[in-house]
PDB file of C-alpha atoms in Angstrom:
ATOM      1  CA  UNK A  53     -16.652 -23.003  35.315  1.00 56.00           C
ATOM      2  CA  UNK A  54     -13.752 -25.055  33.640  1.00 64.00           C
ATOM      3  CA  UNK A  55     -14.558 -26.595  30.640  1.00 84.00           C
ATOM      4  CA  UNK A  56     -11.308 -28.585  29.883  1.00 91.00           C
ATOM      5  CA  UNK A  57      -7.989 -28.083  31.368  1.00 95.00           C
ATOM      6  CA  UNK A  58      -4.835 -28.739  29.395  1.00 97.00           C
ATOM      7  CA  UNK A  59      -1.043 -29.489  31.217  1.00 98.00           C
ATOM      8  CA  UNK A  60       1.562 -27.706  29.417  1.00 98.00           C
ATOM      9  CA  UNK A  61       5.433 -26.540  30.510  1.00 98.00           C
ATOM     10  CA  UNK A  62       5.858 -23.218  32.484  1.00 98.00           C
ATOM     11  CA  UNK A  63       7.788 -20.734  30.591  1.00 98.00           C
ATOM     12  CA  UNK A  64       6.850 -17.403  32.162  1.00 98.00           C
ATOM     13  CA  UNK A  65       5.306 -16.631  34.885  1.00 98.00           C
ATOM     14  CA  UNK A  66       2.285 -15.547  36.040  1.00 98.00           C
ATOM     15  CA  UNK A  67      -1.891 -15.600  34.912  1.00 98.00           C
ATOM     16  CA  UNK A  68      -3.824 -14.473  31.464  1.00 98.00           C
ATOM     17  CA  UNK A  69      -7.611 -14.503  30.254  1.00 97.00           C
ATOM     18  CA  UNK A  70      -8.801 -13.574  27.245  1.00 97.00           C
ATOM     19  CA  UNK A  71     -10.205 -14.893  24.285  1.00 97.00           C
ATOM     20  CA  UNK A  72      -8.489 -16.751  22.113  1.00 97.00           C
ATOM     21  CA  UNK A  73      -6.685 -15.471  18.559  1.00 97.00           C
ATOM     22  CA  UNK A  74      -4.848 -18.720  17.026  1.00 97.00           C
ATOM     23  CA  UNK A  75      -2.600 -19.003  14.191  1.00 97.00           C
ATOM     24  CA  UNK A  76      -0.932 -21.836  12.740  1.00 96.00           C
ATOM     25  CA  UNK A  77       1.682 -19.423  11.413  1.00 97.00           C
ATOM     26  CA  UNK A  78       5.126 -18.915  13.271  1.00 97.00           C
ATOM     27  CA  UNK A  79       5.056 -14.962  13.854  1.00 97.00           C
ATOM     28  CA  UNK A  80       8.073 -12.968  14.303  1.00 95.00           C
ATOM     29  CA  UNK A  81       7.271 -10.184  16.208  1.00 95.00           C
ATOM     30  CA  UNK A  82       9.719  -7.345  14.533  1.00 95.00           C
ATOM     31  CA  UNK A  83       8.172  -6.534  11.273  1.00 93.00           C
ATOM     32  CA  UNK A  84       4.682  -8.795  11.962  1.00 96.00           C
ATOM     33  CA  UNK A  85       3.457  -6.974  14.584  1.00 97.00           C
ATOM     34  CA  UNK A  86       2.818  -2.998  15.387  1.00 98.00           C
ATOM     35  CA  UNK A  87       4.559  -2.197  18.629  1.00 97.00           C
ATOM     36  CA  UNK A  88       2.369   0.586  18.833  1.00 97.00           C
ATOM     37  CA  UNK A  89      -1.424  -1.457  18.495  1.00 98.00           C
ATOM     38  CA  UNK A  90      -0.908  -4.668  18.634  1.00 98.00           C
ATOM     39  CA  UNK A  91      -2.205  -4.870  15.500  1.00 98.00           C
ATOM     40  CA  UNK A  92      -0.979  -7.579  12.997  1.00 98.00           C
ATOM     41  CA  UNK A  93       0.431  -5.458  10.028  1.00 98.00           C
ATOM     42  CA  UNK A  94       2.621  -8.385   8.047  1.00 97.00           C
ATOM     43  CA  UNK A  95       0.287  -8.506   4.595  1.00 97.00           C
ATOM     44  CA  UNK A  96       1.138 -12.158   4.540  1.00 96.00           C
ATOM     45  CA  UNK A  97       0.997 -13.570   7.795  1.00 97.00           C
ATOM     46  CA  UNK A  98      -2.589 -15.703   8.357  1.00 96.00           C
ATOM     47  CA  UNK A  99      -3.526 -12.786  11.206  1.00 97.00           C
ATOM     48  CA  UNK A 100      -2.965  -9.585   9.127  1.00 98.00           C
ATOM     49  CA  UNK A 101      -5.227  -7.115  10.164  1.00 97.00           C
ATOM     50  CA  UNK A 102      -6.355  -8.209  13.381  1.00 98.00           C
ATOM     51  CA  UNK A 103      -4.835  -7.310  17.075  1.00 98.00           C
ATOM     52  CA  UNK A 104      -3.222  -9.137  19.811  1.00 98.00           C
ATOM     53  CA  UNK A 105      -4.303  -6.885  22.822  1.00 98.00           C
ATOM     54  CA  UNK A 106      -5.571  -8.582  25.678  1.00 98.00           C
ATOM     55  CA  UNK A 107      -5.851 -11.919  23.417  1.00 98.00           C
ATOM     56  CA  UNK A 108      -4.701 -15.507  24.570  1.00 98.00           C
ATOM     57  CA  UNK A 109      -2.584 -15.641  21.384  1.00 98.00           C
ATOM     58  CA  UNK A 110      -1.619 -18.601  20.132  1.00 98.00           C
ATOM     59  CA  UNK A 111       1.166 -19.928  17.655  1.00 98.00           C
ATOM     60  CA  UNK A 112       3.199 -22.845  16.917  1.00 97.00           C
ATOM     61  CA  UNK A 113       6.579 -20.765  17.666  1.00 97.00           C
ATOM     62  CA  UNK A 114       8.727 -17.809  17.158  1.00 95.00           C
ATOM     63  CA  UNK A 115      11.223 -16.966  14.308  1.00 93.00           C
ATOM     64  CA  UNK A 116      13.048 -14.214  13.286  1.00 88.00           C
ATOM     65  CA  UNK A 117      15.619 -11.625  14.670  1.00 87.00           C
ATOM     66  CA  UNK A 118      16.178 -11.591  18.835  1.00 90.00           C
ATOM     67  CA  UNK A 119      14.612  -7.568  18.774  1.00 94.00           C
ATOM     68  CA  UNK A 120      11.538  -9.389  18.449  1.00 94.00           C
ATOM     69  CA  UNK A 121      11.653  -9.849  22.590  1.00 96.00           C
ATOM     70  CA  UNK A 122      12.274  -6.360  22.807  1.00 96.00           C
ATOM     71  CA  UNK A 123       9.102  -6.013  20.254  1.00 97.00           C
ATOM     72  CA  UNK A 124       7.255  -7.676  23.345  1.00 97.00           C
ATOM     73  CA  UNK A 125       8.293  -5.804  25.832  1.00 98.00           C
ATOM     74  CA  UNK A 126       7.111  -2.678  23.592  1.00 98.00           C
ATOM     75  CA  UNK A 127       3.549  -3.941  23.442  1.00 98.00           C
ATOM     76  CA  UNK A 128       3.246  -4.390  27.164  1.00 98.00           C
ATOM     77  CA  UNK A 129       4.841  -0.929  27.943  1.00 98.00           C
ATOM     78  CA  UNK A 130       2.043   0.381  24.923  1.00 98.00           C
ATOM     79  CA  UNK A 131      -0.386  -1.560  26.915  1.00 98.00           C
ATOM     80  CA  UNK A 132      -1.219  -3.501  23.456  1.00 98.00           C
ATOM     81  CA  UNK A 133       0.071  -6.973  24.511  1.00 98.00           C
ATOM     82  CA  UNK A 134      -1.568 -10.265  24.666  1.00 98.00           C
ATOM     83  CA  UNK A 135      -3.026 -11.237  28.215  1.00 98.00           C
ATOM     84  CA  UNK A 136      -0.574 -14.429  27.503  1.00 98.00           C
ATOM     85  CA  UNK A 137       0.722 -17.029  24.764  1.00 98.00           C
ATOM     86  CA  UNK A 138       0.638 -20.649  24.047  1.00 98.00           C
ATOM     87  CA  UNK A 139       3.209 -22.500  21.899  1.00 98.00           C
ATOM     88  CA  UNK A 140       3.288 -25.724  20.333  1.00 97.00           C
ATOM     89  CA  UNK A 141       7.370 -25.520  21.128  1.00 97.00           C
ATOM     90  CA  UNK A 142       8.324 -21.760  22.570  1.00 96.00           C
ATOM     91  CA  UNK A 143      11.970 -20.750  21.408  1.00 95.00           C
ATOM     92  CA  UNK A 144      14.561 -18.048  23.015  1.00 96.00           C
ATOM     93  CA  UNK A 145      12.983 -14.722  21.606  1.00 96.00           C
ATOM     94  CA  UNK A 146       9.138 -15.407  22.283  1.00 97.00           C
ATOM     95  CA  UNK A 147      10.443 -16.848  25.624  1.00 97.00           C
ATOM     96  CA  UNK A 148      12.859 -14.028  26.961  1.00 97.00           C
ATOM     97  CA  UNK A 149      10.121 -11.917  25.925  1.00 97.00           C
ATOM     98  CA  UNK A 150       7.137 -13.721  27.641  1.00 98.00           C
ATOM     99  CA  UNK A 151       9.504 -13.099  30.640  1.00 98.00           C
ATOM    100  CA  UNK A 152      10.603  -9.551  30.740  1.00 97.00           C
ATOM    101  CA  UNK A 153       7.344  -8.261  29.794  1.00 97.00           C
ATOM    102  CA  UNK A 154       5.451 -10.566  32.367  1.00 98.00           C
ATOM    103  CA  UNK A 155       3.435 -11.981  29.992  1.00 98.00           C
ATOM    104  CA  UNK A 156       2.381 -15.499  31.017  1.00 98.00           C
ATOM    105  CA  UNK A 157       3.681 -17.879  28.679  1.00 98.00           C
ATOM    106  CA  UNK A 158       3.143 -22.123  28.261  1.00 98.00           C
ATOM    107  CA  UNK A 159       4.179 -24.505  25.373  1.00 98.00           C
ATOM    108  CA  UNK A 160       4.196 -28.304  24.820  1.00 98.00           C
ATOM    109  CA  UNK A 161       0.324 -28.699  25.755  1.00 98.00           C
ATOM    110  CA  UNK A 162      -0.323 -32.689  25.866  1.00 96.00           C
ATOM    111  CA  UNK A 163      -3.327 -32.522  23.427  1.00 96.00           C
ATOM    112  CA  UNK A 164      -3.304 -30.679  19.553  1.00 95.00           C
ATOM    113  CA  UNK A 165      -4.364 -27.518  20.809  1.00 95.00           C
ATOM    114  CA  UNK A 166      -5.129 -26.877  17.646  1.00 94.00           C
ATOM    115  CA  UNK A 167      -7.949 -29.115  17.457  1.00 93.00           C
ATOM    116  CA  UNK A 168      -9.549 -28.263  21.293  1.00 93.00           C
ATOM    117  CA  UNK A 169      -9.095 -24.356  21.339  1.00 93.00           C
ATOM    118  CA  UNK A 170     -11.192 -22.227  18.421  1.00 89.00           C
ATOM    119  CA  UNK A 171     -10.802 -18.784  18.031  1.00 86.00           C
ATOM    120  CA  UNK A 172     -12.704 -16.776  20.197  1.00 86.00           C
ATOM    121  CA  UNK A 173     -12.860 -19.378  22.736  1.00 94.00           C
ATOM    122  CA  UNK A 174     -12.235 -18.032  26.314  1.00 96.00           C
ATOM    123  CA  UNK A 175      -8.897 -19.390  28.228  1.00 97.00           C
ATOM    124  CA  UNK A 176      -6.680 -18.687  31.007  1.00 97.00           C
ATOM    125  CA  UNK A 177      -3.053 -19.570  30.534  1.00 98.00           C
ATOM    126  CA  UNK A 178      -1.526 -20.429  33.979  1.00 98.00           C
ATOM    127  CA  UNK A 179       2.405 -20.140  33.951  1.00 98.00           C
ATOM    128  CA  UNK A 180       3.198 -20.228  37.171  1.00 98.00           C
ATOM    129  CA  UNK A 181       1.745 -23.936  37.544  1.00 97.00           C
ATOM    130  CA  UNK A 182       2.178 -25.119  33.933  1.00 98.00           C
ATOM    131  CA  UNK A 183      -1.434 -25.281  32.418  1.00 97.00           C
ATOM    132  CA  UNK A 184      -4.572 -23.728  30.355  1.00 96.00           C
ATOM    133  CA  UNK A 185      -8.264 -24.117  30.897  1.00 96.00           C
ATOM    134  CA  UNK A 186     -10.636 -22.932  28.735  1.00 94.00           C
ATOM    135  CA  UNK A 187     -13.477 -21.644  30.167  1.00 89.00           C
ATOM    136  CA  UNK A 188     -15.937 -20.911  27.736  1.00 81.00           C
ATOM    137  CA  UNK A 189     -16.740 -21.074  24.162  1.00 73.00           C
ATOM    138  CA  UNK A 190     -18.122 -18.932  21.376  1.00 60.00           C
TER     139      UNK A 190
END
């Protein structure tokens, strides 16, 4: 059952579902996040201590050095990646790698997701076609 669906640009390709793990934060992945668990290990960043495995994980956008695509591709091969991402406005390194590590990927949603999806929240992230839908709720 679809709750709400939300249109957003196609940046990688492919499906997701999980439940949702949202930060307001930017997140770089190289240093931020353990390649090895998925787990958030930056003592400053608003997720510290929590993991991104088989999460819809959601941020405003990337920063930091370009290894952080290669970061992504290390949590896939480690099977610790998120089931997909959503950006408020998705830059190079998170895109490139969304896309080698075939993890779906959308950005630009036409509502504040911010303000629709909570944490925990259950969504599927649809890159191929350029959308969300959350499908159930804590």
């Amino acid at each position: 059952m679809i709750e709400i669906r939300i249109e957003c640009r196609s940046i990688s390709k492919g499906e997701g579902k999980g439940p949702v793990l949202s930060t307001k934060d930017p997140i770089s992945f190289l240093g931020t996040v353990d390649p090895e668990t998925g787990n958030i290990i930056d003592p400053n960043h608003e997720l510290h201590g929590k993991c991104i495995k088989d999460s819809i994980l959601i941020f405003p956008y990337g920063k930091g050095s370009t290894v952080g695509s290669y970061v992504l591709y290390q949590l896939k091969k480690n099977g610790c990646a998120p089931s997909g991402m959503i950006n408020i406005d998705s830059e190079p390194i998170v895109a490139v790698g969304a896309i080698i590590s075939d993890i779906p990927l959308v950005d630009r949603p036409n509502v504040d997701i911010f303000k629709v999806i909570v944490e925990g929240d259950e969504v599927i992230v649809n890159g191929s076609e350029g959308y969300l839908e959350i499908t159930g709720s804590k």
